PDB file of C-alpha atoms in Angstrom:
ATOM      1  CA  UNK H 231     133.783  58.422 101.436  1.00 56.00           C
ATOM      2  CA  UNK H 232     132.278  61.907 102.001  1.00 77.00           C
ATOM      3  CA  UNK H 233     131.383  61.562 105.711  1.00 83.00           C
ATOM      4  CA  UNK H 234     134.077  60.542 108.193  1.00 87.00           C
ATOM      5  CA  UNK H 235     133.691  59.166 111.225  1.00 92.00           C
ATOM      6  CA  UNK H 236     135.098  62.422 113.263  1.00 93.00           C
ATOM      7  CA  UNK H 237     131.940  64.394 111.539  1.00 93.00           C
ATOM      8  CA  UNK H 238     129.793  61.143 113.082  1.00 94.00           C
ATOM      9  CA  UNK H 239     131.076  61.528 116.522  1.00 94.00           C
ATOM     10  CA  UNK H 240     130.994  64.883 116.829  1.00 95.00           C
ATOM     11  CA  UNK H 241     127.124  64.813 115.957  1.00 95.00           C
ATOM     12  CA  UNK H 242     126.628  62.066 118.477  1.00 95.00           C
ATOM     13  CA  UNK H 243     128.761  63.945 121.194  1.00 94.00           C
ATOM     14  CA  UNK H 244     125.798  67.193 120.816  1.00 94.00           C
ATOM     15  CA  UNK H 245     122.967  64.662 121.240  1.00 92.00           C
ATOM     16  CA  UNK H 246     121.591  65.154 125.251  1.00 86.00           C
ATOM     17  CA  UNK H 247     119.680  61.890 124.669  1.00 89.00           C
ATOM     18  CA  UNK H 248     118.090  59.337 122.148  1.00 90.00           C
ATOM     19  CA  UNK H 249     115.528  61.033 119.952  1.00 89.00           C
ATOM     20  CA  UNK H 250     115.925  64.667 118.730  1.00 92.00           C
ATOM     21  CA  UNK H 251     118.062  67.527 120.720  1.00 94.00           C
ATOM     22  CA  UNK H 252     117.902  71.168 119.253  1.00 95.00           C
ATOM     23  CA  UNK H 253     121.380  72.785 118.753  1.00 96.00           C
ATOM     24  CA  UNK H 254     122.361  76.375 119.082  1.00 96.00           C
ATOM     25  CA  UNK H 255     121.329  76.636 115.543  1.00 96.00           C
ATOM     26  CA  UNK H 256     117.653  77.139 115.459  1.00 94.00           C
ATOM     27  CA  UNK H 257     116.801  75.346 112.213  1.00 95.00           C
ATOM     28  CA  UNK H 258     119.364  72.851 112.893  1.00 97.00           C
ATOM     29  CA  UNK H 259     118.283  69.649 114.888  1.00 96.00           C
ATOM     30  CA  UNK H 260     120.515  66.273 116.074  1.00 96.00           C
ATOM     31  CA  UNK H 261     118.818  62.784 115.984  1.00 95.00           C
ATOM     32  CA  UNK H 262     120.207  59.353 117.731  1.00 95.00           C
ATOM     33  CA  UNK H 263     118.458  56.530 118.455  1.00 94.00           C
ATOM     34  CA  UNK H 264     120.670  52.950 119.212  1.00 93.00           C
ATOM     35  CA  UNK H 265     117.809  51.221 118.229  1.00 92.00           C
ATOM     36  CA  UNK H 266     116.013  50.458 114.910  1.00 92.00           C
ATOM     37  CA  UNK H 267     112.465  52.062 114.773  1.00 90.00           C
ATOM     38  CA  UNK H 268     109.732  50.668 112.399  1.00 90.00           C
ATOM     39  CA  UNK H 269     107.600  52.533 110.219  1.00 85.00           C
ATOM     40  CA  UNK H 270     105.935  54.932 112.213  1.00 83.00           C
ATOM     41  CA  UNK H 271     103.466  58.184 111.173  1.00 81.00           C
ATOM     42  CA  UNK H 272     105.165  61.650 111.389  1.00 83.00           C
ATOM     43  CA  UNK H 273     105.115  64.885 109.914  1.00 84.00           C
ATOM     44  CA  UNK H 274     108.199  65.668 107.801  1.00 86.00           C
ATOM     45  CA  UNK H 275     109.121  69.360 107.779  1.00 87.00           C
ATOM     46  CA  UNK H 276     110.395  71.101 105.080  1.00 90.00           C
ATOM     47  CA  UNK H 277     114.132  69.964 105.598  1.00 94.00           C
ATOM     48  CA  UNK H 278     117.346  69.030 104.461  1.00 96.00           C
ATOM     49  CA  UNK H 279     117.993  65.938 105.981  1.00 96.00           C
ATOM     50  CA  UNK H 280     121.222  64.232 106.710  1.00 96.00           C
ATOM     51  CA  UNK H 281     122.466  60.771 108.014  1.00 96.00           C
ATOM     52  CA  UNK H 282     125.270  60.137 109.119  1.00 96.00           C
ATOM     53  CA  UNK H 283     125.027  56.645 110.541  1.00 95.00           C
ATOM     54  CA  UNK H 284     122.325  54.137 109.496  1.00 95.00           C
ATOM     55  CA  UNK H 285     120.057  54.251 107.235  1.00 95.00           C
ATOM     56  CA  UNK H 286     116.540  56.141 107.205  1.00 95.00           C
ATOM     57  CA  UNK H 287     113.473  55.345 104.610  1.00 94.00           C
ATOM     58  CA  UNK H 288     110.341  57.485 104.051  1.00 92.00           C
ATOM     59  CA  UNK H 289     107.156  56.100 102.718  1.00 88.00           C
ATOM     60  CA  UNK H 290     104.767  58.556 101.208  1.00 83.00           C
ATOM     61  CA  UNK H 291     101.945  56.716  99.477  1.00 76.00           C
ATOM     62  CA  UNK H 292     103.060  54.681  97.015  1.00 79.00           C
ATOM     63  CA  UNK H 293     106.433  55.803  96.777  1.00 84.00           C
ATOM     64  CA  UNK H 294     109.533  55.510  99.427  1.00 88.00           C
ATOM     65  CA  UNK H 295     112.536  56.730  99.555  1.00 90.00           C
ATOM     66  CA  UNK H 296     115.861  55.881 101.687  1.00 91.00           C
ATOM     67  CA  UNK H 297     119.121  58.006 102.117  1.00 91.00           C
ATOM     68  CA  UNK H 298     122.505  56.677 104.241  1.00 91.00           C
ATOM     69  CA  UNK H 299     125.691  58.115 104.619  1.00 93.00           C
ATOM     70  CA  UNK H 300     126.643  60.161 101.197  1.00 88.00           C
ATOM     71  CA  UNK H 301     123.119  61.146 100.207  1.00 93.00           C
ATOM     72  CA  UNK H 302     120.508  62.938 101.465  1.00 95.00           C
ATOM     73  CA  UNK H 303     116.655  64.142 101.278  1.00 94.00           C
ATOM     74  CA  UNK H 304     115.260  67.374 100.386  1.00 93.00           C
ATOM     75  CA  UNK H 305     111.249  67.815 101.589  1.00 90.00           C
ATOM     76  CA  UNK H 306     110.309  71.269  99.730  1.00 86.00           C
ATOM     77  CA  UNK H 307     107.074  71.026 101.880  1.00 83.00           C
ATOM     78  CA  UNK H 308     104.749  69.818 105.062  1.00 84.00           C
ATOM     79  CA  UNK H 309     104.082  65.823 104.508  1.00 85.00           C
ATOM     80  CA  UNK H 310     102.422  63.400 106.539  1.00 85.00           C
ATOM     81  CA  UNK H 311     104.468  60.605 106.084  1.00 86.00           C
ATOM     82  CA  UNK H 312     105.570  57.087 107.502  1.00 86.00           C
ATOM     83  CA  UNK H 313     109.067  56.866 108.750  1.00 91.00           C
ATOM     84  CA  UNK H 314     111.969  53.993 109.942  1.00 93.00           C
ATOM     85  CA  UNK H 315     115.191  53.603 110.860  1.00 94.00           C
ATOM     86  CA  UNK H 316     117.292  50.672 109.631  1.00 93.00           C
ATOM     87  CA  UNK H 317     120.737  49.019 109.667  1.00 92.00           C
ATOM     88  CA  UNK H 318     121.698  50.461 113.660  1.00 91.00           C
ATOM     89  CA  UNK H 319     122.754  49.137 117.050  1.00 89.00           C
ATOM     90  CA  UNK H 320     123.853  50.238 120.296  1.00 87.00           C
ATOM     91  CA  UNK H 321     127.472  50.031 119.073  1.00 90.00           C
ATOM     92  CA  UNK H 322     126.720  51.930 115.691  1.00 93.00           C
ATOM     93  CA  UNK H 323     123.545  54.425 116.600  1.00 95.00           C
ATOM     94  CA  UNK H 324     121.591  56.140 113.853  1.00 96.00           C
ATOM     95  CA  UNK H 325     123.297  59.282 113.357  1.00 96.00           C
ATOM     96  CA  UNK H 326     121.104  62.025 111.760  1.00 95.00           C
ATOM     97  CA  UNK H 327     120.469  66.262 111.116  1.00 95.00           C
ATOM     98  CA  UNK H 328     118.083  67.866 109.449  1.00 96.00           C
ATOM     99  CA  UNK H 329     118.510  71.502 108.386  1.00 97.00           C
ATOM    100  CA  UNK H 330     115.148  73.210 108.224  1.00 96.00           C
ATOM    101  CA  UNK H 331     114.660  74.910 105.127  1.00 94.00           C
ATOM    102  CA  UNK H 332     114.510  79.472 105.688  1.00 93.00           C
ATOM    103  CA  UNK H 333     112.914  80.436 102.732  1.00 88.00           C
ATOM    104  CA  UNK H 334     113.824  83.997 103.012  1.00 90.00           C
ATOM    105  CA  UNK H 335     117.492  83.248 102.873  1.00 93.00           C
ATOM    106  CA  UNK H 336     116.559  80.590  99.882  1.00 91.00           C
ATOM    107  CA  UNK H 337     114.739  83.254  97.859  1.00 88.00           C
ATOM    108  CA  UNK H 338     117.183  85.767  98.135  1.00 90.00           C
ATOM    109  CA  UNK H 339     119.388  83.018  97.267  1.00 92.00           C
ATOM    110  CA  UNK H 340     117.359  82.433  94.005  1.00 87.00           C
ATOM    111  CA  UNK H 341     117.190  86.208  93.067  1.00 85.00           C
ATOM    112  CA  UNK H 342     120.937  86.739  92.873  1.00 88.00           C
ATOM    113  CA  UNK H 343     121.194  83.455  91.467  1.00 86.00           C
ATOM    114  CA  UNK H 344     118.958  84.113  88.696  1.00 81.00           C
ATOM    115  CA  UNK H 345     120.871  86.550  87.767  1.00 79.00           C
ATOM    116  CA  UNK H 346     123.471  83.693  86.167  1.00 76.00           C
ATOM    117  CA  UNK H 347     120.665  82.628  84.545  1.00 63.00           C
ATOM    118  CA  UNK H 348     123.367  80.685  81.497  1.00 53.00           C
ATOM    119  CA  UNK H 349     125.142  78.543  84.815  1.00 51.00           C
ATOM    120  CA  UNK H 350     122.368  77.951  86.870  1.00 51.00           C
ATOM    121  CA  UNK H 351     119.647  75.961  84.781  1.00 56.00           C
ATOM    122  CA  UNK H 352     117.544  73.954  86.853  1.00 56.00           C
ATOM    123  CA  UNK H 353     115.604  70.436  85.998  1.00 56.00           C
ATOM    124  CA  UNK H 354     112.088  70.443  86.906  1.00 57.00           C
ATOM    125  CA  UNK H 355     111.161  68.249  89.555  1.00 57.00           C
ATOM    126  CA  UNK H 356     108.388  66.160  89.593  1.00 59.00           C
ATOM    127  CA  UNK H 357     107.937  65.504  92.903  1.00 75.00           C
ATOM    128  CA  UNK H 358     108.031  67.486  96.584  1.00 80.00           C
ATOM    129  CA  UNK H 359     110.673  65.144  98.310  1.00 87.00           C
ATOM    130  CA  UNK H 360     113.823  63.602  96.619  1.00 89.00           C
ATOM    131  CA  UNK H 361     116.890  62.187  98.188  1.00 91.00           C
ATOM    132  CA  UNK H 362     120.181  62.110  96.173  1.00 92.00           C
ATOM    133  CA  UNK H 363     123.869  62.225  96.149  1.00 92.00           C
ATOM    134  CA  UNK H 364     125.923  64.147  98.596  1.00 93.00           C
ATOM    135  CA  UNK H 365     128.946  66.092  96.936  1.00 93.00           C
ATOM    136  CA  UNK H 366     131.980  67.215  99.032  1.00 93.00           C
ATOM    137  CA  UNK H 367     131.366  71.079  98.550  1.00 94.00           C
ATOM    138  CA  UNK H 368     127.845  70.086 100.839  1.00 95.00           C
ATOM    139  CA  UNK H 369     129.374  67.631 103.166  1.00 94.00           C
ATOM    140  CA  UNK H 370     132.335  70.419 103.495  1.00 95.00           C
ATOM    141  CA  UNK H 371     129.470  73.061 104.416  1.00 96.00           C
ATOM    142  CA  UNK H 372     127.933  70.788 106.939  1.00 96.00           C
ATOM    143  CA  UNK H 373     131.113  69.967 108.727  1.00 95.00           C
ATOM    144  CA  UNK H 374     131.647  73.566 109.437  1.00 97.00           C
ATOM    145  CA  UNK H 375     128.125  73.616 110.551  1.00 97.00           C
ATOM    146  CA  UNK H 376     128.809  71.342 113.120  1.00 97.00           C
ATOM    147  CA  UNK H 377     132.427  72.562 113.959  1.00 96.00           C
ATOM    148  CA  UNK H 378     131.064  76.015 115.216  1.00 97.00           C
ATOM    149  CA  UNK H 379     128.166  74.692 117.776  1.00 96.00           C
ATOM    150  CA  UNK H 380     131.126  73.836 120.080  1.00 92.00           C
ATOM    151  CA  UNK H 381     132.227  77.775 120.034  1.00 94.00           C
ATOM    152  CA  UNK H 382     129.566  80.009 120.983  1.00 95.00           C
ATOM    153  CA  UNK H 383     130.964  83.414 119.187  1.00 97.00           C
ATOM    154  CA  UNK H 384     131.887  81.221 116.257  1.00 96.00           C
ATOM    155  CA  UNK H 385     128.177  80.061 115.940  1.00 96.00           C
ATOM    156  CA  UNK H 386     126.914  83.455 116.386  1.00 96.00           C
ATOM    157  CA  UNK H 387     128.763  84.840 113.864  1.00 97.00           C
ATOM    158  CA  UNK H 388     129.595  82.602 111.562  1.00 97.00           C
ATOM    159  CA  UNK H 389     126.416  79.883 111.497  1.00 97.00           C
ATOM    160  CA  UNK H 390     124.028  81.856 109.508  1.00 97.00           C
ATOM    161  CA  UNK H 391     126.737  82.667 106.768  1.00 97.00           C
ATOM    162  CA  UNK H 392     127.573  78.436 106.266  1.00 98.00           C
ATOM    163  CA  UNK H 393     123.962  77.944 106.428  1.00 97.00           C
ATOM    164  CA  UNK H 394     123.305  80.343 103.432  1.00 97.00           C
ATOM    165  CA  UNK H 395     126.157  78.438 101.853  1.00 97.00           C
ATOM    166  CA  UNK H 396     124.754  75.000 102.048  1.00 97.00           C
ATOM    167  CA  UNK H 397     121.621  76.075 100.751  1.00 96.00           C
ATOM    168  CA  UNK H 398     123.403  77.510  97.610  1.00 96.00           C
ATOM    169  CA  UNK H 399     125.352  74.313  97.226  1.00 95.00           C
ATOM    170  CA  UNK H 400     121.838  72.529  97.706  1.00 94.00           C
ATOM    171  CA  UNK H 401     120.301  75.030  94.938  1.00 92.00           C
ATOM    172  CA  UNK H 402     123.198  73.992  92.555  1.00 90.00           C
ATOM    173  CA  UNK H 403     122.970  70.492  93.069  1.00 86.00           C
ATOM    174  CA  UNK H 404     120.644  68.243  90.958  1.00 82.00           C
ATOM    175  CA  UNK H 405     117.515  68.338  93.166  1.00 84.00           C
ATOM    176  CA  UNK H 406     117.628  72.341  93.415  1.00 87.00           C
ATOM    177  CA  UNK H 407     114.669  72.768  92.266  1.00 81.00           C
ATOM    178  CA  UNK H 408     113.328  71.255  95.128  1.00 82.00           C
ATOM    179  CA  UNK H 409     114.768  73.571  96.988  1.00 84.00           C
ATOM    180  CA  UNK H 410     113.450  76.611  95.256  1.00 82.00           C
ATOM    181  CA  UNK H 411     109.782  74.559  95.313  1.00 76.00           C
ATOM    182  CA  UNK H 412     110.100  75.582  99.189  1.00 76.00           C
ATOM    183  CA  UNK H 413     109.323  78.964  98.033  1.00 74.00           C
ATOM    184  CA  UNK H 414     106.089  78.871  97.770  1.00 54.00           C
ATOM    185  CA  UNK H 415     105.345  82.374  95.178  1.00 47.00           C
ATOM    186  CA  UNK H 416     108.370  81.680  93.058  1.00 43.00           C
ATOM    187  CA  UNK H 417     107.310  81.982  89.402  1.00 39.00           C
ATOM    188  CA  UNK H 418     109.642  78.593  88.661  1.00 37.00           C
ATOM    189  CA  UNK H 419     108.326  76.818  91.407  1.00 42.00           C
ATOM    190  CA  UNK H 420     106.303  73.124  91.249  1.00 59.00           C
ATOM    191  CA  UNK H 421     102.637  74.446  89.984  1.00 73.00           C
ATOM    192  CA  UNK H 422     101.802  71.584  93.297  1.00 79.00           C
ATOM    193  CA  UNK H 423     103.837  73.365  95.478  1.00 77.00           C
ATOM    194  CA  UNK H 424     102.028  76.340  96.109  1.00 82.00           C
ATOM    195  CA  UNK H 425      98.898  74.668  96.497  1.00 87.00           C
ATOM    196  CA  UNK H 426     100.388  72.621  99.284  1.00 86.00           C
ATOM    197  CA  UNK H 427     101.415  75.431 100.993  1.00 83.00           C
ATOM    198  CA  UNK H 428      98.189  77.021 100.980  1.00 89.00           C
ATOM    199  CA  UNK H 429      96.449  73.754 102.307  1.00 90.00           C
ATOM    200  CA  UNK H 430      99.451  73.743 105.380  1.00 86.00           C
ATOM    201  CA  UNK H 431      98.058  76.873 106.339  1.00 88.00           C
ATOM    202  CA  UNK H 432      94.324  76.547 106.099  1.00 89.00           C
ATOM    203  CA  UNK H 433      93.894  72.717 106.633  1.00 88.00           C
ATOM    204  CA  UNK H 434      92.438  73.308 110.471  1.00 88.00           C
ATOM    205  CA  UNK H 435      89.281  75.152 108.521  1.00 87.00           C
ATOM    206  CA  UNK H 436      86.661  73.708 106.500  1.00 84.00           C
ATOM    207  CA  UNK H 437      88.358  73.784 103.315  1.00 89.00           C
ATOM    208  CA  UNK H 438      86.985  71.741  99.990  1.00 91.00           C
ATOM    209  CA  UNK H 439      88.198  70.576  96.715  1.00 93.00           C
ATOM    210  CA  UNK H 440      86.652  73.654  95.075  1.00 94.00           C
ATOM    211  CA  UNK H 441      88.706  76.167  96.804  1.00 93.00           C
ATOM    212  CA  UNK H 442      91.779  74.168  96.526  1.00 92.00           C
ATOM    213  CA  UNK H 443      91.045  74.032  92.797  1.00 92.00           C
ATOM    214  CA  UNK H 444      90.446  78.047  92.724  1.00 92.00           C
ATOM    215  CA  UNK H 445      93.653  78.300  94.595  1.00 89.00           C
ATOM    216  CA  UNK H 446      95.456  76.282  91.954  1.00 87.00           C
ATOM    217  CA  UNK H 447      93.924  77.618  89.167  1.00 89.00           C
ATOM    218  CA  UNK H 448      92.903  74.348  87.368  1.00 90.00           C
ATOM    219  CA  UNK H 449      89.681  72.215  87.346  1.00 92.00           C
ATOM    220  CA  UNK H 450      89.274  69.838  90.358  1.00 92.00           C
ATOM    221  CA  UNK H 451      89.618  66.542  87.662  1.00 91.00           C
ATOM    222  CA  UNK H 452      92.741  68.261  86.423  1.00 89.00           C
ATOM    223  CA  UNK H 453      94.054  69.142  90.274  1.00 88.00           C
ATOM    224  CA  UNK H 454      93.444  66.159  91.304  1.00 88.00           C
ATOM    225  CA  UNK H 455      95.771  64.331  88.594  1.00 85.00           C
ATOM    226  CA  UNK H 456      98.504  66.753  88.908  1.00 83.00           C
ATOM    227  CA  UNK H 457      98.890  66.526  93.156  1.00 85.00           C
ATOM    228  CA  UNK H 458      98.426  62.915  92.912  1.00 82.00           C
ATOM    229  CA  UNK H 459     100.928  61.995  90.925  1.00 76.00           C
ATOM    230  CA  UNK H 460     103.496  64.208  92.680  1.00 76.00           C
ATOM    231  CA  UNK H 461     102.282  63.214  95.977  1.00 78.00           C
ATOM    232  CA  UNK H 462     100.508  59.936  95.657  1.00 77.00           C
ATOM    233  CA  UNK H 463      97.236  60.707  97.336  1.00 83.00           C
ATOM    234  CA  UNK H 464      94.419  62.858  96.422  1.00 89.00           C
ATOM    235  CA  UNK H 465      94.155  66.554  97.893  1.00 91.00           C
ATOM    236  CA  UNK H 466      91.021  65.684 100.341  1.00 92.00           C
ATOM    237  CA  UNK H 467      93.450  62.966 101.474  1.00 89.00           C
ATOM    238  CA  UNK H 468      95.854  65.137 102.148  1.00 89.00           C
ATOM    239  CA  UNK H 469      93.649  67.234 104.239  1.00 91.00           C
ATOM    240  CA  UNK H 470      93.025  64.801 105.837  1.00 91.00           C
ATOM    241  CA  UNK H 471      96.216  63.086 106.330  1.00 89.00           C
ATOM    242  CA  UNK H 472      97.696  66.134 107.482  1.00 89.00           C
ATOM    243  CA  UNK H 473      94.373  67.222 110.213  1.00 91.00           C
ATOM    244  CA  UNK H 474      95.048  63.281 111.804  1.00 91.00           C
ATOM    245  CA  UNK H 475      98.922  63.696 111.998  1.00 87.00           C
ATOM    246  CA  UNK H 476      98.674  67.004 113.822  1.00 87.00           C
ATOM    247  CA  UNK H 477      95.984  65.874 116.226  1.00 90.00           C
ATOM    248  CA  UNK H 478      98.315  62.950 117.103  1.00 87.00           C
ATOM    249  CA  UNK H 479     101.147  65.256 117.795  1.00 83.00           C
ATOM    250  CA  UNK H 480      98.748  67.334 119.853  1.00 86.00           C
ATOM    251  CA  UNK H 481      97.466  64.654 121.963  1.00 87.00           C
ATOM    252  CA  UNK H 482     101.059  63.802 122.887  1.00 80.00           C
ATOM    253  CA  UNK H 483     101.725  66.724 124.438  1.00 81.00           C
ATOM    254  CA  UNK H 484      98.122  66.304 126.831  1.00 84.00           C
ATOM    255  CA  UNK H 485      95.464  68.158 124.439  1.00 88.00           C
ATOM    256  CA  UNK H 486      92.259  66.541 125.273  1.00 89.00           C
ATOM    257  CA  UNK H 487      90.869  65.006 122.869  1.00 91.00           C
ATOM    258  CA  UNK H 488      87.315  67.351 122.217  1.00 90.00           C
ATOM    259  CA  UNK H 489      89.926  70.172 121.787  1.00 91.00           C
ATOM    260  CA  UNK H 490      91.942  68.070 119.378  1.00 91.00           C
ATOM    261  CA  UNK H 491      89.221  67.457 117.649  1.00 93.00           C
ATOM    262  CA  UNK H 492      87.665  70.940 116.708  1.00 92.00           C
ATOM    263  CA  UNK H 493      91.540  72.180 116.415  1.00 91.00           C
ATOM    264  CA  UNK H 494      91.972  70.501 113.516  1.00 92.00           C
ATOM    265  CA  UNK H 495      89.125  70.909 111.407  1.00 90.00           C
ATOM    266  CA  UNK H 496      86.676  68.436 112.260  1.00 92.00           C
ATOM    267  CA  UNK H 497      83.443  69.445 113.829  1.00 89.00           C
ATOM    268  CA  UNK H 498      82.290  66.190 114.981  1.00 90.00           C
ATOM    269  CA  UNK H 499      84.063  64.222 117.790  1.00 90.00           C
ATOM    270  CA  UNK H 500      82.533  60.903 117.051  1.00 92.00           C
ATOM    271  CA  UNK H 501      83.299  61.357 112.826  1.00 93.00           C
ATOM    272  CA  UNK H 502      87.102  62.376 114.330  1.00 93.00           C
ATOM    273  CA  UNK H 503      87.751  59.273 116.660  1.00 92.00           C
ATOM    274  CA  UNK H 504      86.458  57.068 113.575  1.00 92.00           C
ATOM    275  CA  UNK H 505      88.540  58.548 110.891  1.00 92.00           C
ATOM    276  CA  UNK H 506      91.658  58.788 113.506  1.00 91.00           C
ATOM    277  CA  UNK H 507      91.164  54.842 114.512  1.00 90.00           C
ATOM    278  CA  UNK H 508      90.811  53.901 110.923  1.00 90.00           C
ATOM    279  CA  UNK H 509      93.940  55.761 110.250  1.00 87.00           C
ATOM    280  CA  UNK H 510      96.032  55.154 113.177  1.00 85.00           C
ATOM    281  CA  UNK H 511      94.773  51.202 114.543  1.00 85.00           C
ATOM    282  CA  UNK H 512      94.372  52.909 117.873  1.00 87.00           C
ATOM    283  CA  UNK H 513      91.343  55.362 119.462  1.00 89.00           C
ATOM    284  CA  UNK H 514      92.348  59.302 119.553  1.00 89.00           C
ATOM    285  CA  UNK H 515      92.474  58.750 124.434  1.00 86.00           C
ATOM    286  CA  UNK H 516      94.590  55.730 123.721  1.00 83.00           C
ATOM    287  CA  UNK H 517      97.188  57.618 121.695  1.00 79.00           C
ATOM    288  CA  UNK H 518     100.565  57.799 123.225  1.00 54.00           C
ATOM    289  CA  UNK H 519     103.689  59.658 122.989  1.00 49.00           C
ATOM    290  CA  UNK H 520     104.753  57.941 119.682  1.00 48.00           C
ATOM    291  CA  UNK H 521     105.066  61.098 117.174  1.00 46.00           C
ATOM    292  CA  UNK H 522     108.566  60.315 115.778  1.00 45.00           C
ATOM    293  CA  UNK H 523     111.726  62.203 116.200  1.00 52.00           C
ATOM    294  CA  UNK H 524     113.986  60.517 113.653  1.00 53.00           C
ATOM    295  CA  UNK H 525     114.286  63.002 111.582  1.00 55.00           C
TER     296      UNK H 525
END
């Protein structure tokens, strides 16, 4: 067994409350929650993402994918996906962190990496998210990650440094190229990749399958094969998908919803409250505080 239970309580010991609580690491968040949470709609950020305790499961499309003490997931990218957490209880809480992916320090990583070209061959991933095995030299990163939040000079010195080094163990392992797909101009990268990030940043405009296509340099029959089968839904979806999940995150923190609505893209409030109701089962002013934190 990788992960002890010391690691576990010392991760539940930082948590101010159920749901997420930043750390003194800035990409480096704590979840708990005592209860089990069904499949809910959230916005997975381009993480590494650990648990500890329980068990979490993804659903993207067609395709899910669960991770438990001794793996974890690697999300190269921005996806609106559905997310639960399983197998917890007051007595044994979900237990998670998720270490968001800097992809300065991961290309700079790559570059001197690539210059072992003959140790560090990497298989080509066919999809943006992956969850695998967790080997000790990553499970020995992470608990020094978590030993130096308790010491404030150690985790201003030293945190940045252990972070670098569990992205490099990351990068070595078998989904590193997952990890280097988080960077979006690398010549190796996912050809899907950088066409995702391009949509993350311009998905609020009025954006259309041509452009995308331009963008990705194919034809919009051959785009449209290539991101859906590494994402499962079309790119329009996407769009979409992705314009509906941050409007529900805005209207949880009190955006009204006409500003919601033209915030995201969509220049018609009554097309908007359809397309959100459809999506969601609820209207865009009934929405509540339900974006998850379970990361």
């Amino acid at each position: 067994m990788i992960i002890d239970q010391s690691l576990v309580n010392k991760v539940f010991d930082l948590a101010k409350s159920e749901g997420v609580t930043p750390t003194a690491v800035s990409t480096l968040n704590v979840y708990v929650s005592s209860n089990e949470i069904p499949l809910m709609p959230m916005v997975l950020q381009p993480a590494i993402c650990f648990v500890l305790q329980g068990k979490k499961k993804v659903v993207a499309g067609r395709v899910h994918y669960e991770y438990s003490p001794n793996t974890y997931l690697i999300n190269s990218v921005i996806r609106p996906v559905e997310a639960s957490v399983l197998d917890v209880n007051k007595d044994q809480p979900y237990v998670g962190l998720s270490l968001g992916i800097d992809r300065h320090v991961v290309g700079q990583l790559m570059m001197e990496m690539n210059r072992w070209d003959h140790e560090t061959k990497y298989v080509e991933q066919a999809t943006l998210t992956q969850s695998t095995s967790l080997t000790v030299p990553i499970s020995n990163a992470l608990e020094r990650l978590v030993n130096v939040l308790s010491e404030p000079m150690d985790c201003d010195i030293l945190a940045s440094s252990i972070c670098r080094d569990l992205y490099y163990q990351v990068l070595k392992g078998p989904c590193g190229g997952l990890l280097r797909n988080s960077v979006s101009h690398h010549a190796g990268a996912n050809r899907i990749a950088p066409v995702v990030h391009y949509i993350e940043q311009h998905f609020e405009r009025n954006i259309d399958i041509e452009e995308i296509a331009d963008v990705a340099g194919m034809s919009v029959s051959s785009l449209h094969e290539h991101f859906k089968l590494v994402t499962s839904v079309s790119p329009m979806q996407y769009v979409k998908s992705l314009r509906l999940h941050k409007a529900r995150s805005m209207l949880s923190q009190g955006y009204q919803v006409s500003e919601v609505c033209f915030g995201v893209g969509y220049s018609s409030p009554s097309q908007f409250s359809r397309e959100f109701k459809r999506y969601f089962g609820i209207t865009p002013s009934n929405a509540k505080s339900s974006v998850a934190t379970i990361g």
